[in-house]
Short mmCIF file of C-alpha atoms and ligand atoms in Angstrom, two decimals:
data_model
loop_
_atom_site.label_atom_id
_atom_site.label_comp_id
_atom_site.label_asym_id
_atom_site.label_seq_id
_atom_site.Cartn_x
_atom_site.Cartn_y
_atom_site.Cartn_z
CA MET A 550 4.67 -57.79 7.50
CA ALA A 551 8.14 -59.17 7.10
CA GLU A 552 7.97 -62.67 5.75
CA ILE A 553 5.59 -65.38 4.43
CA LEU A 554 7.01 -68.89 4.51
CA VAL A 555 5.89 -71.69 2.18
CA VAL A 556 6.83 -75.28 3.09
CA ALA A 557 7.59 -77.21 -0.05
CA GLU A 558 6.62 -80.87 -0.15
CA HIS A 559 8.25 -83.33 -2.49
CA ARG A 560 7.78 -86.94 -3.27
CA LYS A 561 9.70 -89.23 -5.64
CA GLN A 562 11.75 -86.24 -6.86
CA SER A 563 8.91 -83.95 -7.82
CA LEU A 564 7.30 -81.09 -6.01
CA ALA A 565 3.69 -81.56 -4.82
CA ASP A 566 1.14 -79.62 -6.91
CA VAL A 567 -0.34 -78.21 -3.69
CA SER A 568 3.06 -76.69 -2.84
CA LEU A 569 2.93 -74.80 -6.17
CA GLU A 570 -0.59 -73.67 -5.25
CA MET A 571 0.67 -72.44 -1.90
CA LEU A 572 3.55 -70.63 -3.57
CA THR A 573 1.22 -68.90 -5.96
CA LYS A 574 -1.07 -67.72 -3.14
CA GLY A 575 1.97 -66.84 -1.00
CA ARG A 576 3.41 -64.76 -3.89
CA HIS A 577 0.14 -62.85 -4.25
CA LEU A 578 -0.15 -62.09 -0.53
CA ALA A 579 3.53 -61.15 -0.26
CA ASP A 580 3.19 -58.64 -3.13
CA GLN A 581 -0.02 -57.27 -1.57
CA VAL A 582 1.60 -56.56 1.77
CA SER A 583 5.11 -55.94 0.58
CA ALA A 584 6.53 -59.01 2.39
CA GLU A 585 9.22 -61.42 1.32
CA LEU A 586 8.25 -64.90 0.23
CA LEU A 587 10.50 -67.62 1.62
CA ALA A 588 10.25 -71.23 0.35
CA VAL A 589 11.75 -73.92 2.52
CA VAL A 590 12.48 -77.40 1.10
CA ILE A 591 14.20 -80.15 3.09
CA GLY A 592 15.79 -83.40 1.91
CA LYS A 593 18.39 -85.17 -0.04
CA ASP A 594 19.19 -83.57 -3.47
CA VAL A 595 17.25 -80.47 -2.52
CA ASN A 596 19.16 -78.41 -5.01
CA ARG A 597 17.08 -79.93 -7.75
CA TYR A 598 14.03 -77.98 -6.43
CA GLY A 599 15.68 -74.64 -5.89
CA PRO A 600 15.19 -72.98 -9.35
CA ARG A 601 11.53 -74.12 -9.58
CA LEU A 602 10.74 -72.73 -6.14
CA ALA A 603 12.66 -69.52 -6.87
CA GLN A 604 10.13 -68.80 -9.67
CA TRP A 605 7.80 -67.62 -6.87
CA ALA A 606 10.01 -67.06 -3.88
CA ASP A 607 12.28 -64.14 -3.02
CA LYS A 608 14.42 -66.65 -1.30
CA VAL A 609 14.65 -70.46 -1.28
CA LEU A 610 16.10 -72.14 1.71
CA ALA A 611 17.24 -75.59 0.51
CA VAL A 612 17.98 -77.62 3.62
CA LYS A 613 20.19 -80.56 2.56
CA ASN A 614 19.80 -83.63 4.66
CA ASP A 615 20.83 -87.02 3.32
CA GLN A 616 18.70 -88.89 5.77
CA LEU A 617 15.55 -87.49 4.11
CA GLU A 618 14.78 -88.96 0.70
CA ASP A 619 11.12 -87.62 0.56
CA SER A 620 9.03 -85.28 2.67
CA GLN A 621 8.38 -86.78 6.14
CA ALA A 622 6.53 -84.88 8.77
CA GLU A 623 8.61 -85.46 11.88
CA PRO A 624 12.07 -84.57 10.51
CA TYR A 625 10.44 -81.65 8.68
CA GLN A 626 9.05 -80.45 11.96
CA LYS A 627 12.36 -80.71 13.80
CA THR A 628 14.09 -78.80 10.93
CA LEU A 629 11.43 -76.16 10.43
CA ALA A 630 10.77 -75.26 14.06
CA PRO A 631 14.05 -73.55 14.76
CA ILE A 632 13.82 -71.80 11.32
CA ILE A 633 10.33 -70.45 12.29
CA LYS A 634 11.39 -69.47 15.80
CA GLU A 635 14.31 -67.54 14.51
CA ARG A 636 12.76 -65.85 11.51
CA LYS A 637 9.20 -65.38 12.92
CA PRO A 638 7.35 -65.39 9.58
CA LYS A 639 3.88 -63.85 9.90
CA LEU A 640 2.37 -66.60 7.91
CA VAL A 641 3.41 -70.26 7.14
CA LEU A 642 1.62 -71.90 4.33
CA ILE A 643 1.56 -75.72 4.01
CA GLY A 644 -0.52 -77.88 1.60
CA HIS A 645 -3.32 -79.81 3.26
CA SER A 646 -2.01 -83.08 1.98
CA SER A 647 -1.53 -86.16 4.11
CA PHE A 648 1.99 -84.89 4.68
CA GLY A 649 0.71 -81.41 5.63
CA MET A 650 -1.99 -82.82 7.90
CA ASP A 651 0.77 -84.74 9.66
CA LEU A 652 3.17 -81.87 9.86
CA ALA A 653 1.15 -78.70 10.60
CA PRO A 654 -0.42 -79.54 14.01
CA ALA A 655 2.86 -80.82 15.49
CA LEU A 656 4.71 -77.89 14.14
CA ALA A 657 2.10 -75.42 15.52
CA VAL A 658 2.53 -76.93 18.93
CA ASP A 659 6.33 -76.98 18.69
CA VAL A 660 6.55 -73.20 17.72
CA GLY A 661 3.49 -72.17 19.84
CA ALA A 662 1.60 -70.74 16.83
CA PRO A 663 -2.14 -70.70 16.05
CA LEU A 664 -3.17 -73.09 13.22
CA ALA A 665 -5.95 -73.01 10.63
CA THR A 666 -6.29 -76.20 8.60
CA ASP A 667 -7.93 -77.14 5.20
CA CYS A 668 -8.48 -73.53 4.21
CA THR A 669 -10.07 -72.64 0.89
CA ASN A 670 -9.01 -69.02 0.92
CA ILE A 671 -6.51 -66.89 2.71
CA ALA A 672 -6.62 -63.14 2.71
CA ILE A 673 -4.84 -60.29 4.45
CA ASP A 674 -6.74 -57.08 5.14
CA ASN A 675 -5.14 -54.15 7.03
CA GLY A 676 -2.60 -56.64 8.50
CA THR A 677 -5.31 -59.05 9.64
CA ILE A 678 -5.17 -62.51 8.26
CA THR A 679 -8.51 -64.09 7.44
CA VAL A 680 -9.10 -67.69 6.26
CA THR A 681 -12.08 -69.39 4.80
CA ARG A 682 -12.93 -72.97 5.93
CA ALA A 683 -15.83 -75.18 5.12
CA ILE A 684 -17.81 -76.31 8.13
CA TYR A 685 -20.84 -78.50 8.77
CA ASN A 686 -19.74 -81.00 6.06
CA GLY A 687 -19.34 -78.10 3.61
CA LYS A 688 -22.79 -76.54 4.09
CA VAL A 689 -21.30 -73.29 5.40
CA ASN A 690 -18.10 -71.41 4.55
CA ALA A 691 -16.81 -69.80 7.74
CA LEU A 692 -14.47 -66.88 7.86
CA TYR A 693 -11.90 -66.77 10.73
CA SER A 694 -9.83 -63.69 11.52
CA PHE A 695 -6.82 -64.03 13.60
CA ALA A 696 -5.65 -61.61 16.29
CA PRO A 697 -2.11 -60.42 15.63
CA SER A 698 0.34 -63.18 16.56
CA GLU A 699 4.02 -63.80 15.84
CA THR A 700 3.28 -66.52 13.39
CA LEU A 701 0.12 -68.14 11.99
CA ILE A 702 0.24 -71.55 10.37
CA VAL A 703 -2.30 -72.31 7.58
CA THR A 704 -2.80 -75.43 5.48
CA GLY A 705 -4.50 -74.93 2.09
CA ARG A 706 -6.89 -77.38 0.57
CA PRO A 707 -5.40 -78.98 -2.62
CA GLY A 708 -7.00 -77.82 -5.83
CA GLU A 709 -8.54 -74.69 -4.27
CA PHE A 710 -5.76 -72.38 -5.23
CA LEU A 711 -4.71 -71.83 -8.89
CA VAL A 712 -1.14 -72.29 -10.01
CA GLU A 713 0.26 -69.41 -11.87
CA GLU A 714 3.82 -69.63 -13.17
CA GLY A 715 5.97 -67.24 -11.17
CA GLN A 716 8.59 -64.92 -12.65
CA LYS A 717 10.41 -63.95 -9.44
CA GLY A 718 13.72 -65.66 -9.84
CA GLY A 719 14.68 -65.37 -6.21
CA SER A 720 17.95 -66.41 -4.52
CA ILE A 721 18.79 -69.94 -3.44
CA GLU A 722 20.58 -70.70 -0.25
CA GLU A 723 21.67 -74.11 0.37
CA ILE A 724 22.36 -75.21 3.89
CA GLU A 725 23.44 -78.55 5.48
CA TYR A 726 21.32 -79.71 8.39
CA LEU A 727 22.06 -82.93 10.06
CA LEU A 728 19.49 -84.33 12.38
CA ASP A 729 21.18 -86.17 15.10
CA GLU A 730 17.95 -87.77 16.41
CA GLU A 731 16.48 -91.07 15.52
CA PHE A 732 12.81 -90.96 14.39
CA ASP A 733 11.32 -94.19 15.42
CA TYR A 734 7.88 -93.63 16.77
CA LYS A 735 6.73 -93.24 13.15
CA ARG A 736 8.93 -94.75 10.43
CA PHE A 737 8.62 -94.30 6.68
CA GLU A 738 8.34 -97.77 5.17
CA GLY A 739 7.63 -96.91 1.51
CA TYR A 740 4.96 -95.91 -0.98
CA ILE A 741 2.03 -97.99 -1.99
CA GLU A 742 1.18 -97.09 -5.53
CA PRO A 743 -2.47 -96.97 -6.55
CA GLU A 744 -3.65 -99.85 -8.73
CA VAL A 745 -2.47 -99.45 -12.41
CA SER A 746 -6.10 -99.18 -13.57
CA GLU A 747 -6.67 -96.17 -11.32
CA VAL A 748 -6.45 -92.70 -12.96
CA ASP A 749 -5.66 -89.41 -11.49
CA ILE A 750 -8.85 -87.49 -12.03
CA THR A 751 -7.29 -84.34 -10.48
CA LYS A 752 -5.13 -83.97 -13.56
CA ALA A 753 -7.80 -84.69 -16.29
CA GLU A 754 -8.95 -81.93 -18.58
CA VAL A 755 -12.20 -83.68 -19.41
CA LEU A 756 -14.20 -85.55 -16.77
CA ILE A 757 -17.26 -87.68 -17.52
CA ALA A 758 -18.88 -88.03 -14.10
CA VAL A 759 -21.56 -90.58 -13.41
CA GLY A 760 -24.05 -90.46 -10.51
CA ARG A 761 -26.70 -92.77 -9.12
CA GLY A 762 -28.84 -91.95 -12.18
CA ILE A 763 -26.67 -94.35 -14.19
CA LYS A 764 -28.73 -97.02 -12.35
CA ASP A 765 -26.54 -100.11 -12.95
CA LYS A 766 -22.94 -101.11 -13.06
CA GLY A 767 -23.53 -102.37 -16.61
CA ASN A 768 -24.41 -98.92 -17.76
CA ILE A 769 -21.02 -97.53 -16.81
CA GLU A 770 -19.78 -98.86 -20.12
CA LEU A 771 -21.97 -96.19 -21.88
CA ALA A 772 -20.18 -93.52 -19.94
CA GLU A 773 -16.79 -95.09 -20.71
CA GLU A 774 -17.63 -94.93 -24.45
CA LEU A 775 -18.58 -91.33 -24.15
CA ALA A 776 -15.37 -90.66 -22.17
CA SER A 777 -13.32 -92.37 -24.87
CA ALA A 778 -15.00 -90.35 -27.66
CA LEU A 779 -14.26 -87.10 -25.78
CA GLY A 780 -10.79 -88.12 -24.68
CA GLY A 781 -11.90 -87.89 -21.11
CA VAL A 782 -11.67 -89.78 -17.87
CA LEU A 783 -14.41 -91.25 -15.73
CA ALA A 784 -15.34 -89.59 -12.39
CA CYS A 785 -18.30 -90.20 -10.18
CA SER A 786 -20.41 -89.26 -7.16
CA ARG A 787 -20.20 -91.21 -3.85
CA PRO A 788 -23.10 -93.64 -4.33
CA VAL A 789 -21.33 -95.03 -7.39
CA VAL A 790 -18.31 -95.90 -5.22
CA ASP A 791 -20.53 -97.12 -2.44
CA TYR A 792 -22.20 -99.55 -4.82
CA GLY A 793 -18.87 -100.74 -6.09
CA TRP A 794 -19.46 -99.60 -9.63
CA LEU A 795 -16.25 -97.60 -9.73
CA PRO A 796 -13.11 -97.51 -7.46
CA SER A 797 -12.88 -94.77 -4.90
CA GLY A 798 -10.10 -92.93 -6.78
CA HIS A 799 -12.82 -91.67 -9.14
CA GLN A 800 -14.96 -89.99 -6.52
CA VAL A 801 -15.33 -86.26 -6.62
CA GLY A 802 -16.38 -84.28 -3.55
CA LEU A 803 -16.02 -83.64 0.09
CA SER A 804 -14.86 -87.14 0.96
CA GLY A 805 -13.38 -87.61 -2.51
CA LYS A 806 -11.09 -85.51 -4.78
CA THR A 807 -11.11 -81.92 -5.72
CA VAL A 808 -10.93 -81.57 -9.55
CA LYS A 809 -10.55 -78.70 -11.91
CA PRO A 810 -11.12 -79.89 -15.50
CA LYS A 811 -11.90 -77.78 -18.57
CA LEU A 812 -15.10 -79.76 -18.90
CA TYR A 813 -17.06 -81.58 -16.20
CA LEU A 814 -19.93 -83.53 -17.71
CA ALA A 815 -22.24 -84.70 -14.96
CA LEU A 816 -24.51 -87.58 -15.84
CA GLY A 817 -27.37 -88.40 -13.46
CA ILE A 818 -25.87 -86.43 -10.59
CA SER A 819 -28.24 -84.44 -8.36
CA GLY A 820 -25.73 -81.81 -7.30
CA ALA A 821 -25.52 -82.40 -3.52
CA PHE A 822 -23.13 -79.83 -2.01
CA GLN A 823 -20.87 -82.62 -0.78
CA HIS A 824 -20.34 -83.44 -4.47
CA MET A 825 -20.18 -79.87 -5.79
CA VAL A 826 -17.44 -78.70 -3.43
CA GLY A 827 -15.09 -80.95 -5.29
CA LEU A 828 -15.68 -79.48 -8.70
CA ARG A 829 -15.92 -75.71 -8.17
CA GLY A 830 -12.69 -75.22 -10.05
CA SER A 831 -14.11 -76.63 -13.29
CA ASN A 832 -14.07 -74.27 -16.26
CA MET A 833 -17.38 -75.66 -17.67
CA ILE A 834 -20.05 -77.77 -16.11
CA VAL A 835 -22.56 -79.55 -18.25
CA ALA A 836 -25.23 -81.55 -16.60
CA ILE A 837 -27.72 -84.13 -17.93
CA ASN A 838 -30.46 -85.04 -15.51
CA LYS A 839 -34.13 -86.11 -16.06
CA ASP A 840 -35.22 -83.84 -13.13
CA ALA A 841 -35.36 -80.15 -14.27
CA LYS A 842 -35.29 -79.16 -10.61
CA ALA A 843 -32.04 -81.02 -9.83
CA PRO A 844 -29.81 -78.58 -7.89
CA ILE A 845 -26.83 -79.29 -10.25
CA PHE A 846 -28.57 -77.08 -12.93
CA ALA A 847 -27.98 -74.09 -10.60
CA ASP A 848 -24.24 -74.53 -11.12
CA ALA A 849 -24.23 -75.86 -14.66
CA ASP A 850 -23.18 -73.74 -17.62
CA TYR A 851 -25.27 -76.01 -19.94
CA GLY A 852 -27.85 -78.56 -19.18
CA ILE A 853 -29.99 -81.24 -20.83
CA VAL A 854 -33.20 -82.41 -19.11
CA ASP A 855 -33.60 -85.99 -20.29
CA ASP A 856 -32.87 -89.62 -19.52
CA ILE A 857 -29.08 -90.17 -19.57
CA LEU A 858 -29.47 -93.67 -20.82
CA LYS A 859 -31.12 -92.27 -23.93
CA VAL A 860 -28.85 -89.16 -24.27
CA ILE A 861 -25.43 -90.77 -23.71
CA PRO A 862 -25.38 -93.13 -26.74
CA ILE A 863 -26.65 -90.29 -29.03
CA LEU A 864 -24.02 -87.93 -27.70
CA THR A 865 -21.26 -90.53 -28.21
CA GLN A 866 -22.48 -91.29 -31.68
CA ARG A 867 -22.59 -87.54 -32.57
CA ILE A 868 -19.10 -86.91 -31.27
CA ASN A 869 -17.65 -89.90 -33.10
CA ASP A 870 -19.41 -88.79 -36.35
CA LEU A 871 -17.98 -85.34 -35.97
CA LYS A 872 -14.50 -86.72 -35.34
CA SER A 873 -14.62 -88.96 -38.42
C1 FAD B 1137 -20.01 -86.51 5.19
C2 FAD B 1137 -20.48 -86.73 3.84
C3 FAD B 1137 -19.54 -86.72 2.82
C4 FAD B 1137 -19.96 -86.95 1.49
N1 FAD B 1137 -19.01 -86.91 0.49
C5 FAD B 1137 -19.42 -87.02 -0.79
C6 FAD B 1137 -18.40 -86.86 -1.81
O1 FAD B 1137 -17.32 -86.71 -1.66
N2 FAD B 1137 -18.94 -86.99 -3.04
C7 FAD B 1137 -20.26 -87.23 -3.40
O2 FAD B 1137 -20.64 -87.26 -4.58
N3 FAD B 1137 -21.18 -87.35 -2.43
C8 FAD B 1137 -20.80 -87.23 -1.15
N4 FAD B 1137 -21.73 -87.38 -0.15
C9 FAD B 1137 -23.06 -87.82 -0.55
C10 FAD B 1137 -23.89 -86.73 -1.05
O3 FAD B 1137 -24.59 -86.09 0.03
C11 FAD B 1137 -24.98 -87.20 -2.04
O4 FAD B 1137 -25.71 -88.23 -1.42
C12 FAD B 1137 -24.44 -87.72 -3.31
O5 FAD B 1137 -23.56 -86.77 -3.87
C13 FAD B 1137 -25.51 -88.05 -4.26
O6 FAD B 1137 -25.02 -88.63 -5.40
P1 FAD B 1137 -25.81 -88.65 -6.73
O7 FAD B 1137 -26.05 -87.23 -7.18
O8 FAD B 1137 -25.13 -89.53 -7.66
O9 FAD B 1137 -27.21 -89.39 -6.38
P2 FAD B 1137 -28.66 -88.80 -6.18
O10 FAD B 1137 -28.66 -87.60 -5.24
O11 FAD B 1137 -29.47 -89.89 -5.80
O12 FAD B 1137 -29.04 -88.19 -7.55
C14 FAD B 1137 -29.22 -88.98 -8.70
C15 FAD B 1137 -29.76 -88.03 -9.77
O13 FAD B 1137 -29.85 -88.72 -10.99
C16 FAD B 1137 -31.08 -88.24 -11.62
N5 FAD B 1137 -31.46 -89.41 -12.44
C17 FAD B 1137 -31.93 -90.66 -12.03
N6 FAD B 1137 -32.14 -91.41 -13.18
C18 FAD B 1137 -31.83 -90.72 -14.22
C19 FAD B 1137 -31.83 -90.88 -15.62
N7 FAD B 1137 -32.18 -92.05 -16.11
N8 FAD B 1137 -31.38 -89.88 -16.46
C20 FAD B 1137 -31.02 -88.72 -15.95
N9 FAD B 1137 -31.01 -88.48 -14.62
C21 FAD B 1137 -31.40 -89.33 -13.75
C22 FAD B 1137 -31.93 -87.90 -10.49
O14 FAD B 1137 -32.93 -86.99 -11.00
C23 FAD B 1137 -31.02 -87.33 -9.45
O15 FAD B 1137 -30.92 -85.98 -9.60
C24 FAD B 1137 -21.29 -87.16 1.20
C25 FAD B 1137 -22.26 -87.23 2.22
C26 FAD B 1137 -21.86 -86.97 3.51
C27 FAD B 1137 -22.90 -87.01 4.60
#
């Protein structure tokens, strides 16, 4: 296999975490099959990303284009398609972010390549590329093997691939690429920042997650106090968002966010698979649930079978006592 290509996404002058995840995965696969890893980044001031990408890549192609402030799917597609057609990488890795979801299908059609989206694993065995995807709302993990083709495009689910700092120190080639087309069927208008109160649960090391078992919006305060004692951040299951007890940015799971904290403390959460798929990357799961048969205990490292409304204040008090 000659080349694996990773498309680097950037926004507001920083690389997307999922691109670093794809680079780490790409590096492992490239080493395994003795391929070269190529990272492609496109935009204004692309040279700022070169050294970081070169940590993993054998070669970074920094395509400078002053028309492109941030990653935008259509100009990326127009720029990437000729690069892919010319270089014919065996595998193209793109993060399954909103940008990646926008870019990958159009790019696949443009270059005539098969596409596998939202993959949770990518493997190469005897030259055959196999990806894992969750189907039936996450109930089943399906493996797909691809018949040999010139290029396969894969998008990887954010948070499913670990980032390991790379040591490669590859070369950086900067090229100018001027797009002479107007892009007007879809125009970038600007970013809408999340509300100031919203936190990024994907970056938190300690998550205190509340489920329907918390019973009432007023009881969220108990979990907040525990989170503050532990230096953690509040997360939740879907019913908590549906009831309007917490904003949607706190939801973990299939239709929420994928998290990978050091500690995931689940309070009154049953452990439905749609919730659990979002926290598989946690280092330690601790569950408190009054039902000893709750499915979450099958995944938890530690568990307490009791009423959370009784346990949470005691836990908060103990932690605060220990701290003082
Ligand atoms: C397409 C689809 C996507 C979905 N996406 C998501 C998603 O992204 N995230 C998500 O979370 N869900 C998602 N769901 C919903 C999911 O199937 C579950 O319904 C949901 O996760 C259940 O949330 P829960 O565990 O808080 O509530 P329940 O399943 O109702 O569990 C509540 C738990 O609290 C315990 N409990 C009750 N009172 C107490 C108490 N006083 N003390 C201790 N324990 C107590 C109960 O024993 C029970 O185990 C999705 C569903 C579908 C169909």
